[in-house]
Structure formats: C-alpha cells, structure tokens
Amino acid sequence: EDTGNDQLVVGFANEAGDVQEDAGSATIELQVVNPSLSSTSVDVIVTGGTAVNGVDYNFSGPVTVTFPGSSTANESFSVSILNNAADDDNRTITFGLSNPTNGALLVPDAFELTIVDDEITLTDIATVAEVDANGVAINEGQEFTIQGRVVGGNFSTSGIQFTVVDATGGIGIFNFAPVSGYSPTEGDQVIITGTVDQFNGLTQLNPTTIQLVSQGNPIPAPTPVTALGEDTESKLVVFECATLIDSTQWDNSGSG
C-alpha cells in the first residue's frame, strides 16, 4: 500500500488465502514499500483463528522476517499444515505483525489463512435443491456442502445473492451480509457450506462459509426454453427469437 509519502511500510502482500489440508505447508508473503537503506525486520505471530496449533498446523512464533536494505522484493515465511484425517470442516489461522524496526508502519497487519478440509463431503446441487410435487424444498433446514460455478452476478448491494451450478443443477445463494469476504464473480468455482431455505418458492442455500477454488472458468451454455417453471429454476436459460409485446411493462420497477 502506497502511503503517498516516504513512510516505510511493511505488511502482508494479501489479507487472506487458503491451503488444502493435505498440502503439507503454506507460504505467506510480506511486502515492503519505501524500503530503508538498512535492513528492516518484523515478527510474525498468531493472533487468532479456529485452527489449533499442534493439531491442525505447526507454528513456533514469533518468526522474524527480514527485508534487506533498499530491497523492494517480497519476503515470506512458511507454516506446516497437518492432515488430521478427520471431517472437521475448514479451519482458520489469523497471523499478525509486531516489533517492526526502522519505525515501519504495519499495513496490512493481519492475514487469515483458511485450511480447507480435504475430508469434506460434497453433495450434488440437484440433490440439495430437490423439491416435492408442490415445489416445496424437501431439505429445508438441512446443512450441505456443494461445489459449483457462479453464473451471473451479485444481485445484492449489501450482502450476497447469486447462483451456482454444477453438472446436475443450480441453486441460489443468499445472505444479508457478505460471507468469508467473498465477492461473487461469474466464472468463479466455489465450495459453499450452508443451510437450505426457501423464499417465495425459490430454493436457496444460506451460506456459512464460501471458499474460492479458482476464477475465470467458462460458464455452461444456456439452455433454450419457451417458458419458465420448476424445471428451469436456478438454471442458465435463453429465450430465442423473442420480442416484447408491450415494452412499457418492462420498467424494472419493484422486483421485476
């Protein structure tokens, strides 16, 4: 981060990241702005998180990271990740910074690492979103973990409201507030854990965690349709050769 003056700044290169539980280790980078002529060091410490040191990871802190004098190159440290072979959901480690030399300003001074549980059981979206003959979600109130691709954008200005699809179907994702710091972008591949609910007949997953797996993935081709119904809910569709009978009715007011 550029402070707009000659202030020496040291901080994490990013504010969050993730690592698979079976990866063995994670490397986290720090950056420097306006480096000093002499070397600058800072201590990395663990400040919080849900992961347990010695069970989910090994980290003997503080670890001192040093930037050589006049160098603008990133420096890094590593943390050992332990695969405990238990289905215990994702875990987080929050790292902080302390004891900078040369009067360095610490920005950003926190980094959250998510350890992605490799024993997570994924459920097909079609199974999660299943409804009965009346269109009522049969899994309402139950928790599932799904993996899918984001199609379309975020329809909420303050929280999240978007759609994910997999090879079996699609489902809406909704929460009044952002979750896991995730900002939906079409083409994202995500893993989401949440509870099934239904709003005005729309089956949704209310997420508790969202993990970004990859970005820039192709989206599926839309399916041509002539009408909407339960079989097209949360699916990517297209109306071909359609014209508006009365364009004044399409004024984008209310929920239309």
Tab-separated table of N, CA, C and O in Angstrom, residues 135-251:
chain	number	residue	atom	x	y	z
A	135	GLY	N	-43.474	-28.228	-5.216
A	135	GLY	CA	-42.388	-27.264	-5.347
A	135	GLY	C	-41.776	-26.837	-4.036
A	135	GLY	O	-41.033	-25.849	-3.975
A	136	VAL	N	-42.045	-27.567	-2.957
A	136	VAL	CA	-41.514	-27.241	-1.636
A	136	VAL	C	-40.190	-27.977	-1.424
A	136	VAL	O	-40.087	-29.181	-1.692
A	137	ALA	N	-39.171	-27.245	-0.946
A	137	ALA	CA	-37.855	-27.842	-0.736
A	137	ALA	C	-37.923	-28.924	0.327
A	137	ALA	O	-38.341	-28.673	1.462
A	138	ILE	N	-37.497	-30.134	-0.027
A	138	ILE	CA	-37.582	-31.251	0.921
A	138	ILE	C	-36.414	-31.246	1.912
A	138	ILE	O	-36.467	-31.950	2.921
A	139	ASN	N	-35.385	-30.447	1.641
A	139	ASN	CA	-34.213	-30.411	2.525
A	139	ASN	C	-34.149	-29.134	3.353
A	139	ASN	O	-33.093	-28.816	3.915
A	140	GLU	N	-35.252	-28.404	3.455
A	140	GLU	CA	-35.219	-27.127	4.176
A	140	GLU	C	-34.723	-27.324	5.607
A	140	GLU	O	-35.147	-28.228	6.321
A	141	GLY	N	-33.766	-26.465	6.009
A	141	GLY	CA	-33.192	-26.537	7.342
A	141	GLY	C	-31.992	-27.443	7.470
A	141	GLY	O	-31.331	-27.450	8.519
A	142	GLN	N	-31.680	-28.213	6.427
A	142	GLN	CA	-30.539	-29.117	6.487
A	142	GLN	C	-29.282	-28.458	5.917
A	142	GLN	O	-29.352	-27.619	5.019
A	143	GLU	N	-28.131	-28.854	6.438
A	143	GLU	CA	-26.847	-28.283	6.003
A	143	GLU	C	-26.172	-29.194	4.988
A	143	GLU	O	-26.143	-30.418	5.154
A	144	PHE	N	-25.619	-28.573	3.945
A	144	PHE	CA	-24.896	-29.300	2.902
A	144	PHE	C	-23.664	-28.507	2.504
A	144	PHE	O	-23.577	-27.299	2.743
A	145	THR	N	-22.728	-29.205	1.855
A	145	THR	CA	-21.594	-28.557	1.209
A	145	THR	C	-21.640	-28.896	-0.272
A	145	THR	O	-21.746	-30.071	-0.646
A	146	ILE	N	-21.591	-27.864	-1.109
A	146	ILE	CA	-21.667	-28.051	-2.558
A	146	ILE	C	-20.448	-27.413	-3.208
A	146	ILE	O	-19.771	-26.574	-2.624
A	147	GLN	N	-20.182	-27.826	-4.433
A	147	GLN	CA	-19.176	-27.163	-5.257
A	147	GLN	C	-19.823	-26.818	-6.592
A	147	GLN	O	-20.487	-27.658	-7.201
A	148	GLY	N	-19.670	-25.582	-7.026
A	148	GLY	CA	-20.300	-25.177	-8.271
A	148	GLY	C	-19.650	-23.956	-8.859
A	148	GLY	O	-18.681	-23.412	-8.314
A	149	ARG	N	-20.195	-23.534	-9.989
A	149	ARG	CA	-19.653	-22.395	-10.739
A	149	ARG	C	-20.644	-21.241	-10.703
A	149	ARG	O	-21.852	-21.435	-10.875
A	150	VAL	N	-20.149	-20.045	-10.473
A	150	VAL	CA	-21.005	-18.866	-10.406
A	150	VAL	C	-21.428	-18.471	-11.815
A	150	VAL	O	-20.582	-18.319	-12.706
A	151	VAL	N	-22.738	-18.307	-12.005
A	151	VAL	CA	-23.260	-17.780	-13.269
A	151	VAL	C	-24.041	-16.508	-12.947
A	151	VAL	O	-24.798	-16.464	-11.989
A	152	GLY	N	-23.840	-15.479	-13.753
A	152	GLY	CA	-24.459	-14.200	-13.453
A	152	GLY	C	-23.668	-13.464	-12.393
A	152	GLY	O	-22.569	-13.875	-11.994
A	153	GLY	N	-24.212	-12.355	-11.916
A	153	GLY	CA	-23.512	-11.542	-10.934
A	153	GLY	C	-24.200	-11.550	-9.585
A	153	GLY	O	-25.108	-12.347	-9.328
A	154	ASN	N	-23.755	-10.642	-8.730
A	154	ASN	CA	-24.325	-10.493	-7.397
A	154	ASN	C	-25.495	-9.517	-7.468
A	154	ASN	O	-25.328	-8.357	-7.830
A	155	PHE	N	-26.691	-9.959	-7.109
A	155	PHE	CA	-27.884	-9.134	-7.191
A	155	PHE	C	-28.182	-8.395	-5.884
A	155	PHE	O	-29.228	-7.772	-5.765
A	156	SER	N	-27.267	-8.472	-4.933
A	156	SER	CA	-27.437	-7.764	-3.667
A	156	SER	C	-26.425	-6.630	-3.578
A	156	SER	O	-25.269	-6.790	-3.964
A	157	THR	N	-26.866	-5.494	-3.061
A	157	THR	CA	-25.958	-4.357	-2.907
A	157	THR	C	-25.275	-4.343	-1.546
A	157	THR	O	-24.282	-3.631	-1.354
A	158	SER	N	-25.785	-5.126	-0.590
A	158	SER	CA	-25.213	-5.111	0.757
A	158	SER	C	-24.743	-6.484	1.220
A	158	SER	O	-23.895	-6.586	2.107
A	159	GLY	N	-25.287	-7.551	0.632
A	159	GLY	CA	-24.893	-8.905	1.005
A	159	GLY	C	-24.521	-9.705	-0.221
A	159	GLY	O	-23.805	-9.215	-1.098
A	160	ILE	N	-25.011	-10.932	-0.307
A	160	ILE	CA	-24.746	-11.769	-1.476
A	160	ILE	C	-26.037	-12.422	-1.947
A	160	ILE	O	-26.846	-12.900	-1.149
A	161	GLN	N	-26.238	-12.407	-3.239
A	161	GLN	CA	-27.375	-13.075	-3.879
A	161	GLN	C	-26.949	-13.433	-5.298
A	161	GLN	O	-26.931	-12.589	-6.183
A	162	PHE	N	-26.575	-14.700	-5.483
A	162	PHE	CA	-26.093	-15.141	-6.778
A	162	PHE	C	-26.459	-16.606	-6.977
A	162	PHE	O	-27.079	-17.226	-6.108
A	163	THR	N	-26.091	-17.168	-8.117
A	163	THR	CA	-26.453	-18.540	-8.465
A	163	THR	C	-25.200	-19.348	-8.769
A	163	THR	O	-24.272	-18.853	-9.409
A	164	VAL	N	-25.180	-20.591	-8.306
A	164	VAL	CA	-24.113	-21.523	-8.674
A	164	VAL	C	-24.737	-22.749	-9.331
A	164	VAL	O	-25.858	-23.152	-8.994
A	165	VAL	N	-24.012	-23.337	-10.262
A	165	VAL	CA	-24.480	-24.531	-10.962
A	165	VAL	C	-23.378	-25.574	-10.986
A	165	VAL	O	-22.186	-25.250	-10.921
A	166	ASP	N	-23.783	-26.832	-11.049
A	166	ASP	CA	-22.853	-27.916	-11.343
A	166	ASP	C	-23.459	-28.751	-12.456
A	166	ASP	O	-24.419	-28.314	-13.102
A	167	ALA	N	-22.932	-29.932	-12.694
A	167	ALA	CA	-23.420	-30.748	-13.805
A	167	ALA	C	-24.835	-31.253	-13.570
A	167	ALA	O	-25.498	-31.724	-14.509
A	168	THR	N	-25.334	-31.142	-12.327
A	168	THR	CA	-26.646	-31.710	-12.010
A	168	THR	C	-27.750	-30.665	-11.904
A	168	THR	O	-28.936	-31.005	-12.030
A	169	GLY	N	-27.406	-29.416	-11.639
A	169	GLY	CA	-28.444	-28.402	-11.462
A	169	GLY	C	-27.888	-27.109	-10.931
A	169	GLY	O	-26.675	-26.882	-10.937
A	170	GLY	N	-28.785	-26.239	-10.438
A	170	GLY	CA	-28.375	-24.943	-9.918
A	170	GLY	C	-29.131	-24.603	-8.651
A	170	GLY	O	-30.184	-25.186	-8.352
A	171	ILE	N	-28.613	-23.643	-7.887
A	171	ILE	CA	-29.271	-23.210	-6.660
A	171	ILE	C	-28.862	-21.770	-6.360
A	171	ILE	O	-27.745	-21.349	-6.676
A	172	GLY	N	-29.780	-21.019	-5.759
A	172	GLY	CA	-29.479	-19.653	-5.360
A	172	GLY	C	-28.696	-19.628	-4.060
A	172	GLY	O	-28.891	-20.469	-3.175
A	173	ILE	N	-27.809	-18.655	-3.937
A	173	ILE	CA	-27.020	-18.448	-2.726
A	173	ILE	C	-27.394	-17.089	-2.164
A	173	ILE	O	-27.298	-16.077	-2.865
A	174	PHE	N	-27.828	-17.041	-0.894
A	174	PHE	CA	-28.298	-15.767	-0.345
A	174	PHE	C	-27.874	-15.585	1.102
A	174	PHE	O	-27.956	-16.505	1.918
A	175	ASN	N	-27.416	-14.372	1.398
A	175	ASN	CA	-27.183	-13.957	2.775
A	175	ASN	C	-27.293	-12.444	2.822
A	175	ASN	O	-26.901	-11.758	1.874
A	176	PHE	N	-27.823	-11.923	3.921
A	176	PHE	CA	-27.989	-10.481	4.044
A	176	PHE	C	-26.649	-9.746	4.115
A	176	PHE	O	-26.574	-8.549	3.835
A	177	ALA	N	-25.595	-10.461	4.481
A	177	ALA	CA	-24.266	-9.850	4.613
A	177	ALA	C	-23.250	-10.698	3.853
A	177	ALA	O	-23.487	-11.879	3.577
A	178	PRO	N	-22.098	-10.123	3.474
A	178	PRO	CA	-21.050	-10.915	2.821
A	178	PRO	C	-20.597	-12.070	3.706
A	178	PRO	O	-20.673	-11.990	4.937
A	179	VAL	N	-20.119	-13.145	3.088
A	179	VAL	CA	-19.676	-14.342	3.804
A	179	VAL	C	-18.247	-14.665	3.392
A	179	VAL	O	-17.927	-14.705	2.200
A	180	SER	N	-17.384	-14.889	4.368
A	180	SER	CA	-15.979	-15.276	4.138
A	180	SER	C	-15.234	-14.245	3.289
A	180	SER	O	-14.234	-14.574	2.646
A	181	GLY	N	-15.737	-13.011	3.255
A	181	GLY	CA	-15.083	-11.970	2.467
A	181	GLY	C	-15.168	-12.188	0.977
A	181	GLY	O	-14.427	-11.565	0.212
A	182	TYR	N	-16.085	-13.066	0.549
A	182	TYR	CA	-16.156	-13.429	-0.866
A	182	TYR	C	-17.031	-12.455	-1.645
A	182	TYR	O	-18.142	-12.115	-1.235
A	183	SER	N	-16.549	-12.033	-2.818
A	183	SER	CA	-17.295	-11.189	-3.739
A	183	SER	C	-17.569	-11.977	-5.017
A	183	SER	O	-16.634	-12.322	-5.747
A	184	PRO	N	-18.830	-12.300	-5.319
A	184	PRO	CA	-19.153	-13.180	-6.456
A	184	PRO	C	-18.755	-12.583	-7.802
A	184	PRO	O	-19.032	-11.415	-8.089
A	185	THR	N	-18.116	-13.399	-8.623
A	185	THR	CA	-17.770	-13.039	-9.991
A	185	THR	C	-18.091	-14.215	-10.898
A	185	THR	O	-17.719	-15.356	-10.594
A	186	GLU	N	-18.772	-13.953	-12.001
A	186	GLU	CA	-19.142	-15.037	-12.911
A	186	GLU	C	-17.895	-15.804	-13.365
A	186	GLU	O	-16.877	-15.204	-13.711
A	187	GLY	N	-17.994	-17.119	-13.346
A	187	GLY	CA	-16.862	-17.970	-13.721
A	187	GLY	C	-16.071	-18.480	-12.533
A	187	GLY	O	-15.186	-19.326	-12.701
A	188	ASP	N	-16.388	-17.992	-11.316
A	188	ASP	CA	-15.709	-18.494	-10.118
A	188	ASP	C	-16.152	-19.926	-9.830
A	188	ASP	O	-17.337	-20.260	-9.954
A	189	GLN	N	-15.213	-20.778	-9.441
A	189	GLN	CA	-15.527	-22.100	-8.920
A	189	GLN	C	-15.436	-21.997	-7.400
A	189	GLN	O	-14.413	-21.572	-6.857
A	190	VAL	N	-16.512	-22.371	-6.708
A	190	VAL	CA	-16.570	-22.159	-5.269
A	190	VAL	C	-17.055	-23.409	-4.554
A	190	VAL	O	-17.773	-24.244	-5.121
A	191	ILE	N	-16.642	-23.542	-3.296
A	191	ILE	CA	-17.170	-24.559	-2.393
A	191	ILE	C	-17.935	-23.821	-1.307
A	191	ILE	O	-17.395	-22.924	-0.658
A	192	ILE	N	-19.201	-24.191	-1.119
A	192	ILE	CA	-20.076	-23.464	-0.204
A	192	ILE	C	-20.717	-24.433	0.781
A	192	ILE	O	-21.250	-25.471	0.387
A	193	THR	N	-20.662	-24.090	2.056
A	193	THR	CA	-21.384	-24.820	3.087
A	193	THR	C	-22.501	-23.920	3.613
A	193	THR	O	-22.264	-22.745	3.918
A	194	GLY	N	-23.719	-24.457	3.677
A	194	GLY	CA	-24.822	-23.639	4.141
A	194	GLY	C	-26.069	-24.466	4.396
A	194	GLY	O	-26.076	-25.693	4.240
A	195	THR	N	-27.129	-23.760	4.779
A	195	THR	CA	-28.394	-24.387	5.134
A	195	THR	C	-29.450	-24.067	4.080
A	195	THR	O	-29.565	-22.918	3.642
A	196	VAL	N	-30.231	-25.068	3.707
A	196	VAL	CA	-31.264	-24.896	2.693
A	196	VAL	C	-32.444	-24.118	3.281
A	196	VAL	O	-32.903	-24.410	4.393
A	197	ASP	N	-32.902	-23.118	2.539
A	197	ASP	CA	-34.154	-22.460	2.872
A	197	ASP	C	-34.889	-22.137	1.578
A	197	ASP	O	-34.428	-22.459	0.493
A	198	GLN	N	-36.056	-21.509	1.701
A	198	GLN	CA	-36.863	-21.214	0.526
A	198	GLN	C	-37.527	-19.857	0.710
A	198	GLN	O	-38.043	-19.542	1.783
A	199	PHE	N	-37.502	-19.045	-0.342
A	199	PHE	CA	-38.105	-17.711	-0.300
A	199	PHE	C	-38.963	-17.508	-1.541
A	199	PHE	O	-38.455	-17.558	-2.663
A	200	ASN	N	-40.259	-17.304	-1.311
A	200	ASN	CA	-41.190	-17.123	-2.434
A	200	ASN	C	-41.061	-18.235	-3.469
A	200	ASN	O	-41.124	-17.993	-4.676
A	201	GLY	N	-40.848	-19.459	-2.987
A	201	GLY	CA	-40.749	-20.606	-3.872
A	201	GLY	C	-39.366	-20.868	-4.423
A	201	GLY	O	-39.145	-21.911	-5.048
A	202	LEU	N	-38.423	-19.950	-4.201
A	202	LEU	CA	-37.053	-20.134	-4.694
A	202	LEU	C	-36.220	-20.870	-3.659
A	202	LEU	O	-36.070	-20.397	-2.523
A	203	THR	N	-35.706	-22.032	-4.028
A	203	THR	CA	-34.840	-22.791	-3.130
A	203	THR	C	-33.454	-22.162	-3.111
A	203	THR	O	-32.862	-21.897	-4.154
A	204	GLN	N	-32.955	-21.928	-1.880
A	204	GLN	CA	-31.673	-21.245	-1.719
A	204	GLN	C	-30.812	-21.972	-0.695
A	204	GLN	O	-31.297	-22.771	0.095
A	205	LEU	N	-29.527	-21.651	-0.732
A	205	LEU	CA	-28.598	-22.110	0.285
A	205	LEU	C	-28.103	-20.874	1.026
A	205	LEU	O	-27.563	-19.950	0.406
A	206	ASN	N	-28.337	-20.838	2.325
A	206	ASN	CA	-27.863	-19.726	3.156
A	206	ASN	C	-26.471	-20.085	3.657
A	206	ASN	O	-26.320	-20.902	4.559
A	207	PRO	N	-25.421	-19.497	3.095
A	207	PRO	CA	-24.060	-19.978	3.346
A	207	PRO	C	-23.490	-19.539	4.694
A	207	PRO	O	-23.759	-18.439	5.173
A	208	THR	N	-22.688	-20.430	5.270
A	208	THR	CA	-21.894	-20.082	6.449
A	208	THR	C	-20.430	-19.903	6.080
A	208	THR	O	-19.721	-19.120	6.717
A	209	THR	N	-19.963	-20.618	5.053
A	209	THR	CA	-18.600	-20.438	4.547
A	209	THR	C	-18.612	-20.536	3.028
A	209	THR	O	-19.372	-21.322	2.454
A	210	ILE	N	-17.766	-19.745	2.388
A	210	ILE	CA	-17.577	-19.795	0.941
A	210	ILE	C	-16.085	-19.812	0.661
A	210	ILE	O	-15.351	-18.920	1.102
A	211	GLN	N	-15.641	-20.825	-0.055
A	211	GLN	CA	-14.230	-20.936	-0.425
A	211	GLN	C	-14.086	-20.762	-1.934
A	211	GLN	O	-14.726	-21.478	-2.709
A	212	LEU	N	-13.262	-19.817	-2.342
A	212	LEU	CA	-12.972	-19.626	-3.765
A	212	LEU	C	-11.916	-20.633	-4.191
A	212	LEU	O	-10.804	-20.636	-3.672
A	213	VAL	N	-12.278	-21.498	-5.148
A	213	VAL	CA	-11.356	-22.532	-5.626
A	213	VAL	C	-10.530	-22.017	-6.804
A	213	VAL	O	-9.319	-22.195	-6.855
A	214	SER	N	-11.189	-21.378	-7.779
A	214	SER	CA	-10.500	-20.852	-8.954
A	214	SER	C	-11.379	-19.805	-9.611
A	214	SER	O	-12.581	-19.705	-9.333
A	215	GLN	N	-10.781	-19.024	-10.512
A	215	GLN	CA	-11.501	-17.958	-11.200
A	215	GLN	C	-11.316	-18.063	-12.712
A	215	GLN	O	-10.427	-18.762	-13.199
A	216	GLY	N	-12.182	-17.352	-13.455
A	216	GLY	CA	-12.050	-17.283	-14.897
A	216	GLY	C	-12.439	-18.534	-15.630
A	216	GLY	O	-12.019	-18.754	-16.773
A	217	ASN	N	-13.248	-19.385	-14.999
A	217	ASN	CA	-13.673	-20.628	-15.651
A	217	ASN	C	-14.807	-20.352	-16.639
A	217	ASN	O	-15.600	-19.430	-16.454
A	218	PRO	N	-14.915	-21.151	-17.697
A	218	PRO	CA	-16.036	-20.969	-18.642
A	218	PRO	C	-17.361	-21.317	-17.978
A	218	PRO	O	-17.422	-22.191	-17.110
A	219	ILE	N	-18.412	-20.632	-18.369
A	219	ILE	CA	-19.740	-20.945	-17.851
A	219	ILE	C	-20.460	-21.837	-18.857
A	219	ILE	O	-20.146	-21.812	-20.048
A	220	PRO	N	-21.418	-22.641	-18.395
A	220	PRO	CA	-22.105	-23.546	-19.325
A	220	PRO	C	-22.954	-22.775	-20.326
A	220	PRO	O	-23.379	-21.644	-20.071
A	221	ALA	N	-23.196	-23.388	-21.475
A	221	ALA	CA	-24.054	-22.769	-22.486
A	221	ALA	C	-25.488	-22.746	-21.975
A	221	ALA	O	-25.952	-23.721	-21.379
A	222	PRO	N	-26.219	-21.651	-22.193
A	222	PRO	CA	-27.609	-21.595	-21.737
A	222	PRO	C	-28.495	-22.559	-22.508
A	222	PRO	O	-28.269	-22.829	-23.685
A	223	THR	N	-29.512	-23.062	-21.835
A	223	THR	CA	-30.467	-23.978	-22.449
A	223	THR	C	-31.624	-23.183	-23.057
A	223	THR	O	-32.262	-22.394	-22.356
A	224	PRO	N	-31.925	-23.353	-24.341
A	224	PRO	CA	-33.064	-22.639	-24.935
A	224	PRO	C	-34.379	-23.117	-24.324
A	224	PRO	O	-34.607	-24.324	-24.180
A	225	VAL	N	-35.248	-22.170	-23.936
A	225	VAL	CA	-36.544	-22.512	-23.357
A	225	VAL	C	-37.615	-21.610	-23.953
A	225	VAL	O	-37.323	-20.553	-24.532
A	226	THR	N	-38.868	-22.025	-23.809
A	226	THR	CA	-40.006	-21.199	-24.235
A	226	THR	C	-40.881	-20.798	-23.061
A	226	THR	O	-41.826	-20.026	-23.216
A	227	ALA	N	-40.595	-21.337	-21.865
A	227	ALA	CA	-41.366	-20.999	-20.667
A	227	ALA	C	-40.511	-21.274	-19.440
A	227	ALA	O	-39.521	-22.008	-19.505
A	228	LEU	N	-40.898	-20.662	-18.308
A	228	LEU	CA	-40.192	-20.856	-17.055
A	228	LEU	C	-41.039	-21.697	-16.115
A	228	LEU	O	-42.263	-21.621	-16.115
A	229	GLY	N	-40.367	-22.506	-15.272
A	229	GLY	CA	-41.066	-23.345	-14.311
A	229	GLY	C	-40.087	-23.943	-13.332
A	229	GLY	O	-38.907	-23.550	-13.293
A	230	GLU	N	-40.545	-24.913	-12.527
A	230	GLU	CA	-39.667	-25.551	-11.548
A	230	GLU	C	-38.452	-26.189	-12.208
A	230	GLU	O	-37.363	-26.223	-11.641
A	231	ASP	N	-38.630	-26.683	-13.444
A	231	ASP	CA	-37.529	-27.372	-14.112
A	231	ASP	C	-36.465	-26.407	-14.623
A	231	ASP	O	-35.370	-26.833	-15.016
A	232	THR	N	-36.738	-25.100	-14.633
A	232	THR	CA	-35.735	-24.128	-15.077
A	232	THR	C	-35.195	-23.282	-13.924
A	232	THR	O	-34.327	-22.445	-14.137
A	233	GLU	N	-35.690	-23.521	-12.701
A	233	GLU	CA	-35.260	-22.707	-11.558
A	233	GLU	C	-33.754	-22.799	-11.337
A	233	GLU	O	-33.176	-23.884	-11.297
A	234	SER	N	-33.111	-21.634	-11.211
A	234	SER	CA	-31.667	-21.516	-10.962
A	234	SER	C	-30.815	-22.175	-12.039
A	234	SER	O	-29.682	-22.587	-11.787
A	235	LYS	N	-31.369	-22.286	-13.248
A	235	LYS	CA	-30.595	-22.779	-14.380
A	235	LYS	C	-30.378	-21.644	-15.368
A	235	LYS	O	-31.165	-20.698	-15.433
A	236	LEU	N	-29.301	-21.729	-16.139
A	236	LEU	CA	-28.996	-20.713	-17.132
A	236	LEU	C	-29.774	-21.024	-18.402
A	236	LEU	O	-29.577	-22.062	-19.038
A	237	VAL	N	-30.708	-20.131	-18.762
A	237	VAL	CA	-31.579	-20.376	-19.909
A	237	VAL	C	-31.562	-19.166	-20.837
A	237	VAL	O	-31.102	-18.085	-20.472
A	238	VAL	N	-32.098	-19.367	-22.047
A	238	VAL	CA	-32.192	-18.280	-23.015
A	238	VAL	C	-33.501	-18.424	-23.786
A	238	VAL	O	-33.930	-19.531	-24.105
A	239	PHE	N	-34.163	-17.277	-24.009
A	239	PHE	CA	-35.327	-17.239	-24.886
A	239	PHE	C	-34.855	-16.823	-26.272
A	239	PHE	O	-34.276	-15.736	-26.418
A	240	GLU	N	-35.089	-17.652	-27.270
A	240	GLU	CA	-34.654	-17.347	-28.628
A	240	GLU	C	-35.812	-16.797	-29.455
A	240	GLU	O	-36.964	-17.198	-29.266
A	241	CYS	N	-35.481	-15.863	-30.356
A	241	CYS	CA	-36.477	-15.284	-31.266
A	241	CYS	C	-37.658	-14.687	-30.501
A	241	CYS	O	-38.824	-14.845	-30.882
A	242	ALA	N	-37.366	-13.998	-29.384
A	242	ALA	CA	-38.419	-13.415	-28.552
A	242	ALA	C	-38.530	-11.923	-28.820
A	242	ALA	O	-37.533	-11.238	-29.068
A	243	THR	N	-39.751	-11.417	-28.775
A	243	THR	CA	-39.988	-9.973	-28.886
A	243	THR	C	-40.928	-9.551	-27.772
A	243	THR	O	-41.737	-10.347	-27.275
A	244	LEU	N	-40.843	-8.283	-27.368
A	244	LEU	CA	-41.707	-7.747	-26.324
A	244	LEU	C	-43.008	-7.259	-26.944
A	244	LEU	O	-43.000	-6.446	-27.869
A	245	ILE	N	-44.108	-7.748	-26.411
A	245	ILE	CA	-45.409	-7.298	-26.905
A	245	ILE	C	-45.679	-5.867	-26.456
A	245	ILE	O	-46.176	-5.044	-27.220
A	246	ASP	N	-45.340	-5.558	-25.189
A	246	ASP	CA	-45.535	-4.211	-24.653
A	246	ASP	C	-44.310	-3.848	-23.831
A	246	ASP	O	-44.191	-4.230	-22.664
A	247	SER	N	-43.370	-3.123	-24.425
A	247	SER	CA	-42.109	-2.801	-23.759
A	247	SER	C	-42.302	-1.910	-22.542
A	247	SER	O	-41.443	-1.864	-21.654
A	248	THR	N	-43.425	-1.179	-22.445
A	248	THR	CA	-43.652	-0.301	-21.293
A	248	THR	C	-43.885	-1.102	-20.016
A	248	THR	O	-43.758	-0.560	-18.909
A	249	GLN	N	-44.218	-2.384	-20.163
A	249	GLN	CA	-44.406	-3.222	-18.968
A	249	GLN	C	-43.077	-3.651	-18.364
A	249	GLN	O	-43.040	-4.132	-17.242
A	250	TRP	N	-41.992	-3.470	-19.082
A	250	TRP	CA	-40.663	-3.870	-18.617
A	250	TRP	C	-39.922	-2.624	-18.133
A	250	TRP	O	-38.998	-2.126	-18.772
A	251	ASP	N	-40.342	-2.108	-16.954
A	251	ASP	CA	-39.787	-0.838	-16.470
A	251	ASP	C	-38.808	-1.027	-15.303
A	251	ASP	O	-38.368	-0.056	-14.691
